[in-house]
Amino acid sequence: MQSVAWSLSLFLMALITAAFVIVCRGAAGERELRNPYRGRAVVFALTLIAGVLITLTTLSPWPLPAYAANPAPAAKVIDAVGHQWRWDLSESTVPVGKPVEFRVTSADVNHGFSVYRGKTRIIGQTQAMPGFVNRLRLTFDEPGQYEILCLEYCGLAHHGMLATITAVAE
Ligand code: CUA
């Protein structure tokens, strides 16, 4: 039994070695004949077309919130100004279930205005930029406290830029 296994192993090893030798010889012969640049333009064109098609199909619908095209009046407007290192909010309560518009800007450097429900769930965010006012429209579905943190590194006490806002059922 052992001698059969040994013979079979030798035969299979010889077969694999022969296959390697044949493939190596074929590849060496082909390398001399083939133009390495042949087909490059075709590959480039196909990649370009695939890239454009994938981009167009995955970007649709465009990532713009519906209110950007047709803004409904906000129930409340809150001015939010970022400073190193605090948030100034014109109000600290919002109504539950109604659209609230934050008008967000910065007094110094770029900050990231983000509204959290709990410690891990962001319900909306926008940049706070000096010289610009970015509008962020949010509807607070549940009553309770929401935290506003900074999502853009803005210096030593970036982590301390924290404000709270309370959603109240009306
Ligand atoms: Cu403000 Cu980070």
PDB file of C-alpha atoms and ligand atoms in Angstrom:
ATOM      1  CA  MET A   1       0.000   0.000   0.000  1.00  0.00           C
ATOM      2  CA  GLN A   2       2.804   2.348   0.948  1.00  0.00           C
ATOM      3  CA  SER A   3       4.724   1.659  -2.270  1.00  0.00           C
ATOM      4  CA  VAL A   4       1.588   2.425  -4.319  1.00  0.00           C
ATOM      5  CA  ALA A   5       1.134   5.748  -2.506  1.00  0.00           C
ATOM      6  CA  TRP A   6       4.817   6.531  -3.068  1.00  0.00           C
ATOM      7  CA  SER A   7       4.635   5.745  -6.795  1.00  0.00           C
ATOM      8  CA  LEU A   8       1.451   7.750  -7.182  1.00  0.00           C
ATOM      9  CA  SER A   9       3.026  10.730  -5.391  1.00  0.00           C
ATOM     10  CA  LEU A  10       6.097  10.579  -7.628  1.00  0.00           C
ATOM     11  CA  PHE A  11       3.908  10.370 -10.724  1.00  0.00           C
ATOM     12  CA  LEU A  12       1.783  13.380  -9.646  1.00  0.00           C
ATOM     13  CA  MET A  13       4.910  15.399  -8.740  1.00  0.00           C
ATOM     14  CA  ALA A  14       6.353  14.654 -12.171  1.00  0.00           C
ATOM     15  CA  LEU A  15       3.063  15.727 -13.765  1.00  0.00           C
ATOM     16  CA  ILE A  16       3.005  19.062 -11.887  1.00  0.00           C
ATOM     17  CA  THR A  17       6.683  19.700 -12.708  1.00  0.00           C
ATOM     18  CA  ALA A  18       6.000  19.023 -16.380  1.00  0.00           C
ATOM     19  CA  ALA A  19       3.048  21.440 -16.294  1.00  0.00           C
ATOM     20  CA  PHE A  20       5.290  24.152 -14.768  1.00  0.00           C
ATOM     21  CA  VAL A  21       7.961  23.632 -17.398  1.00  0.00           C
ATOM     22  CA  ILE A  22       5.416  23.828 -20.245  1.00  0.00           C
ATOM     23  CA  VAL A  23       3.819  27.015 -18.845  1.00  0.00           C
ATOM     24  CA  CYS A  24       7.223  28.662 -18.272  1.00  0.00           C
ATOM     25  CA  ARG A  25       8.387  27.879 -21.793  1.00  0.00           C
ATOM     26  CA  GLY A  26       5.148  29.203 -23.289  1.00  0.00           C
ATOM     27  CA  ALA A  27       5.334  32.428 -21.251  1.00  0.00           C
ATOM     28  CA  ALA A  28       8.963  33.058 -22.211  1.00  0.00           C
ATOM     29  CA  GLY A  29       8.162  32.699 -25.917  1.00  0.00           C
ATOM     30  CA  GLU A  30       5.114  34.938 -25.678  1.00  0.00           C
ATOM     31  CA  ARG A  31       6.904  37.696 -23.788  1.00  0.00           C
ATOM     32  CA  GLU A  32       9.195  38.363 -26.723  1.00  0.00           C
ATOM     33  CA  LEU A  33       6.343  38.620 -29.186  1.00  0.00           C
ATOM     34  CA  ARG A  34       3.836  40.691 -27.217  1.00  0.00           C
ATOM     35  CA  ASN A  35       3.797  44.473 -27.197  1.00  0.00           C
ATOM     36  CA  PRO A  36       3.397  45.391 -23.518  1.00  0.00           C
ATOM     37  CA  TYR A  37       1.518  48.622 -24.394  1.00  0.00           C
ATOM     38  CA  ARG A  38      -1.040  46.922 -26.597  1.00  0.00           C
ATOM     39  CA  GLY A  39      -4.563  47.287 -25.256  1.00  0.00           C
ATOM     40  CA  ARG A  40      -3.661  49.992 -22.770  1.00  0.00           C
ATOM     41  CA  ALA A  41      -5.924  52.602 -24.416  1.00  0.00           C
ATOM     42  CA  VAL A  42      -8.826  50.147 -24.422  1.00  0.00           C
ATOM     43  CA  VAL A  43      -8.365  49.366 -20.717  1.00  0.00           C
ATOM     44  CA  PHE A  44      -8.137  53.082 -19.951  1.00  0.00           C
ATOM     45  CA  ALA A  45     -11.306  53.877 -21.935  1.00  0.00           C
ATOM     46  CA  LEU A  46     -13.260  51.011 -20.321  1.00  0.00           C
ATOM     47  CA  THR A  47     -12.122  52.084 -16.825  1.00  0.00           C
ATOM     48  CA  LEU A  48     -13.118  55.684 -17.556  1.00  0.00           C
ATOM     49  CA  ILE A  49     -16.560  54.680 -18.846  1.00  0.00           C
ATOM     50  CA  ALA A  50     -17.116  52.341 -15.868  1.00  0.00           C
ATOM     51  CA  GLY A  51     -16.043  55.097 -13.466  1.00  0.00           C
ATOM     52  CA  VAL A  52     -18.428  57.650 -14.953  1.00  0.00           C
ATOM     53  CA  LEU A  53     -21.333  55.156 -15.026  1.00  0.00           C
ATOM     54  CA  ILE A  54     -20.739  53.971 -11.437  1.00  0.00           C
ATOM     55  CA  THR A  55     -20.458  57.572 -10.209  1.00  0.00           C
ATOM     56  CA  LEU A  56     -23.646  58.667 -11.993  1.00  0.00           C
ATOM     57  CA  THR A  57     -25.716  55.708 -10.834  1.00  0.00           C
ATOM     58  CA  THR A  58     -24.542  55.797  -7.202  1.00  0.00           C
ATOM     59  CA  LEU A  59     -24.923  59.579  -6.886  1.00  0.00           C
ATOM     60  CA  SER A  60     -28.565  59.466  -7.899  1.00  0.00           C
ATOM     61  CA  PRO A  61     -30.617  60.715  -6.137  1.00  0.00           C
ATOM     62  CA  TRP A  62     -28.213  63.550  -5.448  1.00  0.00           C
ATOM     63  CA  PRO A  63     -27.337  63.912  -1.773  1.00  0.00           C
ATOM     64  CA  LEU A  64     -29.217  67.170  -1.290  1.00  0.00           C
ATOM     65  CA  PRO A  65     -31.918  67.357   1.355  1.00  0.00           C
ATOM     66  CA  ALA A  66     -35.398  67.987  -0.049  1.00  0.00           C
ATOM     67  CA  TYR A  67     -35.734  71.307   1.744  1.00  0.00           C
ATOM     68  CA  ALA A  68     -32.779  72.720  -0.193  1.00  0.00           C
ATOM     69  CA  ALA A  69     -34.980  72.885  -3.289  1.00  0.00           C
ATOM     70  CA  ASN A  70     -38.223  73.794  -1.547  1.00  0.00           C
ATOM     71  CA  PRO A  71     -37.675  75.114   1.972  1.00  0.00           C
ATOM     72  CA  ALA A  72     -40.685  75.054   4.269  1.00  0.00           C
ATOM     73  CA  PRO A  73     -40.776  77.808   6.898  1.00  0.00           C
ATOM     74  CA  ALA A  74     -38.943  76.790  10.067  1.00  0.00           C
ATOM     75  CA  ALA A  75     -40.876  76.807  13.338  1.00  0.00           C
ATOM     76  CA  LYS A  76     -37.819  78.264  15.036  1.00  0.00           C
ATOM     77  CA  VAL A  77     -34.532  79.812  13.934  1.00  0.00           C
ATOM     78  CA  ILE A  78     -31.501  79.505  16.186  1.00  0.00           C
ATOM     79  CA  ASP A  79     -28.250  81.354  15.585  1.00  0.00           C
ATOM     80  CA  ALA A  80     -25.211  79.254  16.473  1.00  0.00           C
ATOM     81  CA  VAL A  81     -21.728  80.755  16.640  1.00  0.00           C
ATOM     82  CA  GLY A  82     -18.626  78.664  17.225  1.00  0.00           C
ATOM     83  CA  HIS A  83     -15.764  80.088  19.274  1.00  0.00           C
ATOM     84  CA  GLN A  84     -12.525  78.580  20.515  1.00  0.00           C
ATOM     85  CA  TRP A  85     -13.862  76.757  22.532  1.00  0.00           C
ATOM     86  CA  ARG A  86     -17.589  77.065  23.064  1.00  0.00           C
ATOM     87  CA  TRP A  87     -20.876  77.367  21.225  1.00  0.00           C
ATOM     88  CA  ASP A  88     -23.065  80.456  21.499  1.00  0.00           C
ATOM     89  CA  LEU A  89     -26.711  79.589  20.809  1.00  0.00           C
ATOM     90  CA  SER A  90     -29.416  82.226  20.609  1.00  0.00           C
ATOM     91  CA  GLU A  91     -31.838  79.739  22.234  1.00  0.00           C
ATOM     92  CA  SER A  92     -31.524  76.476  24.096  1.00  0.00           C
ATOM     93  CA  THR A  93     -34.974  74.924  23.607  1.00  0.00           C
ATOM     94  CA  VAL A  94     -36.627  73.600  20.467  1.00  0.00           C
ATOM     95  CA  PRO A  95     -40.129  72.292  19.785  1.00  0.00           C
ATOM     96  CA  VAL A  96     -40.594  68.552  19.189  1.00  0.00           C
ATOM     97  CA  GLY A  97     -41.782  67.516  15.729  1.00  0.00           C
ATOM     98  CA  LYS A  98     -41.353  70.887  13.995  1.00  0.00           C
ATOM     99  CA  PRO A  99     -38.545  71.984  11.665  1.00  0.00           C
ATOM    100  CA  VAL A 100     -35.871  74.048  13.387  1.00  0.00           C
ATOM    101  CA  GLU A 101     -33.286  75.987  11.413  1.00  0.00           C
ATOM    102  CA  PHE A 102     -29.792  76.506  12.785  1.00  0.00           C
ATOM    103  CA  ARG A 103     -27.841  79.371  11.203  1.00  0.00           C
ATOM    104  CA  VAL A 104     -24.299  78.331  11.888  1.00  0.00           C
ATOM    105  CA  THR A 105     -21.160  80.422  11.668  1.00  0.00           C
ATOM    106  CA  SER A 106     -17.838  80.887  13.458  1.00  0.00           C
ATOM    107  CA  ALA A 107     -16.155  83.835  15.168  1.00  0.00           C
ATOM    108  CA  ASP A 108     -12.632  82.507  14.631  1.00  0.00           C
ATOM    109  CA  VAL A 109     -11.631  79.231  12.941  1.00  0.00           C
ATOM    110  CA  ASN A 110     -13.535  76.378  11.303  1.00  0.00           C
ATOM    111  CA  HIS A 111     -15.607  74.248  13.654  1.00  0.00           C
ATOM    112  CA  GLY A 112     -17.925  71.314  13.035  1.00  0.00           C
ATOM    113  CA  PHE A 113     -21.441  71.858  14.343  1.00  0.00           C
ATOM    114  CA  SER A 114     -23.001  68.495  15.132  1.00  0.00           C
ATOM    115  CA  VAL A 115     -26.173  67.627  17.003  1.00  0.00           C
ATOM    116  CA  TYR A 116     -26.198  64.345  18.932  1.00  0.00           C
ATOM    117  CA  ARG A 117     -29.046  62.317  20.339  1.00  0.00           C
ATOM    118  CA  GLY A 118     -27.372  60.352  23.132  1.00  0.00           C
ATOM    119  CA  LYS A 119     -23.655  59.721  22.937  1.00  0.00           C
ATOM    120  CA  THR A 120     -23.431  58.020  19.589  1.00  0.00           C
ATOM    121  CA  ARG A 121     -26.198  59.111  17.212  1.00  0.00           C
ATOM    122  CA  ILE A 122     -25.647  62.237  15.106  1.00  0.00           C
ATOM    123  CA  ILE A 123     -28.923  63.643  13.825  1.00  0.00           C
ATOM    124  CA  GLY A 124     -27.345  66.445  11.797  1.00  0.00           C
ATOM    125  CA  GLN A 125     -24.138  68.361  11.237  1.00  0.00           C
ATOM    126  CA  THR A 126     -22.675  71.214   9.215  1.00  0.00           C
ATOM    127  CA  GLN A 127     -19.514  73.280   9.122  1.00  0.00           C
ATOM    128  CA  ALA A 128     -19.191  76.452  11.190  1.00  0.00           C
ATOM    129  CA  MET A 129     -17.042  78.738   9.048  1.00  0.00           C
ATOM    130  CA  PRO A 130     -15.917  82.315   9.646  1.00  0.00           C
ATOM    131  CA  GLY A 131     -17.554  84.662   7.118  1.00  0.00           C
ATOM    132  CA  PHE A 132     -20.277  82.176   6.098  1.00  0.00           C
ATOM    133  CA  VAL A 133     -23.644  81.195   7.506  1.00  0.00           C
ATOM    134  CA  ASN A 134     -24.595  77.565   6.899  1.00  0.00           C
ATOM    135  CA  ARG A 135     -28.207  76.621   7.433  1.00  0.00           C
ATOM    136  CA  LEU A 136     -29.020  73.263   9.010  1.00  0.00           C
ATOM    137  CA  ARG A 137     -32.672  72.189   9.145  1.00  0.00           C
ATOM    138  CA  LEU A 138     -33.537  69.551  11.746  1.00  0.00           C
ATOM    139  CA  THR A 139     -36.713  68.110  13.235  1.00  0.00           C
ATOM    140  CA  PHE A 140     -36.384  66.774  16.773  1.00  0.00           C
ATOM    141  CA  ASP A 141     -38.595  63.680  16.989  1.00  0.00           C
ATOM    142  CA  GLU A 142     -38.184  62.893  20.678  1.00  0.00           C
ATOM    143  CA  PRO A 143     -38.324  65.215  23.675  1.00  0.00           C
ATOM    144  CA  GLY A 144     -35.239  65.462  25.871  1.00  0.00           C
ATOM    145  CA  GLN A 145     -31.662  66.670  25.810  1.00  0.00           C
ATOM    146  CA  TYR A 146     -29.486  66.816  22.719  1.00  0.00           C
ATOM    147  CA  GLU A 147     -25.781  67.600  22.716  1.00  0.00           C
ATOM    148  CA  ILE A 148     -23.950  69.874  20.331  1.00  0.00           C
ATOM    149  CA  LEU A 149     -20.315  69.003  19.815  1.00  0.00           C
ATOM    150  CA  CYS A 150     -17.506  70.112  17.539  1.00  0.00           C
ATOM    151  CA  LEU A 151     -16.532  67.687  14.776  1.00  0.00           C
ATOM    152  CA  GLU A 152     -13.623  69.691  13.339  1.00  0.00           C
ATOM    153  CA  TYR A 153     -10.333  69.793  15.196  1.00  0.00           C
ATOM    154  CA  CYS A 154      -9.971  73.452  16.178  1.00  0.00           C
ATOM    155  CA  GLY A 155      -7.247  73.598  18.776  1.00  0.00           C
ATOM    156  CA  LEU A 156      -6.344  72.580  22.316  1.00  0.00           C
ATOM    157  CA  ALA A 157      -9.820  72.448  23.861  1.00  0.00           C
ATOM    158  CA  HIS A 158     -11.665  71.182  20.782  1.00  0.00           C
ATOM    159  CA  HIS A 159     -13.051  68.283  22.853  1.00  0.00           C
ATOM    160  CA  GLY A 160     -14.590  70.748  25.297  1.00  0.00           C
ATOM    161  CA  MET A 161     -16.866  72.486  22.789  1.00  0.00           C
ATOM    162  CA  LEU A 162     -20.107  71.198  24.187  1.00  0.00           C
ATOM    163  CA  ALA A 163     -23.569  72.725  24.419  1.00  0.00           C
ATOM    164  CA  THR A 164     -26.942  71.208  25.165  1.00  0.00           C
ATOM    165  CA  ILE A 165     -30.321  71.851  23.669  1.00  0.00           C
ATOM    166  CA  THR A 166     -33.648  70.627  25.011  1.00  0.00           C
ATOM    167  CA  ALA A 167     -36.530  69.493  22.837  1.00  0.00           C
ATOM    168  CA  VAL A 168     -39.880  70.232  24.459  1.00  0.00           C
ATOM    169  CA  ALA A 169     -43.278  68.870  23.422  1.00  0.00           C
ATOM    170  CA  GLU A 170     -45.676  71.744  22.767  1.00  0.00           C
TER     171      GLU A 170
HETATM  172 CU1  CUA B   1     -14.379  73.605  17.514  1.00  0.00          CU
HETATM  173 CU2  CUA B   1     -13.293  71.605  17.317  1.00  0.00          CU
END
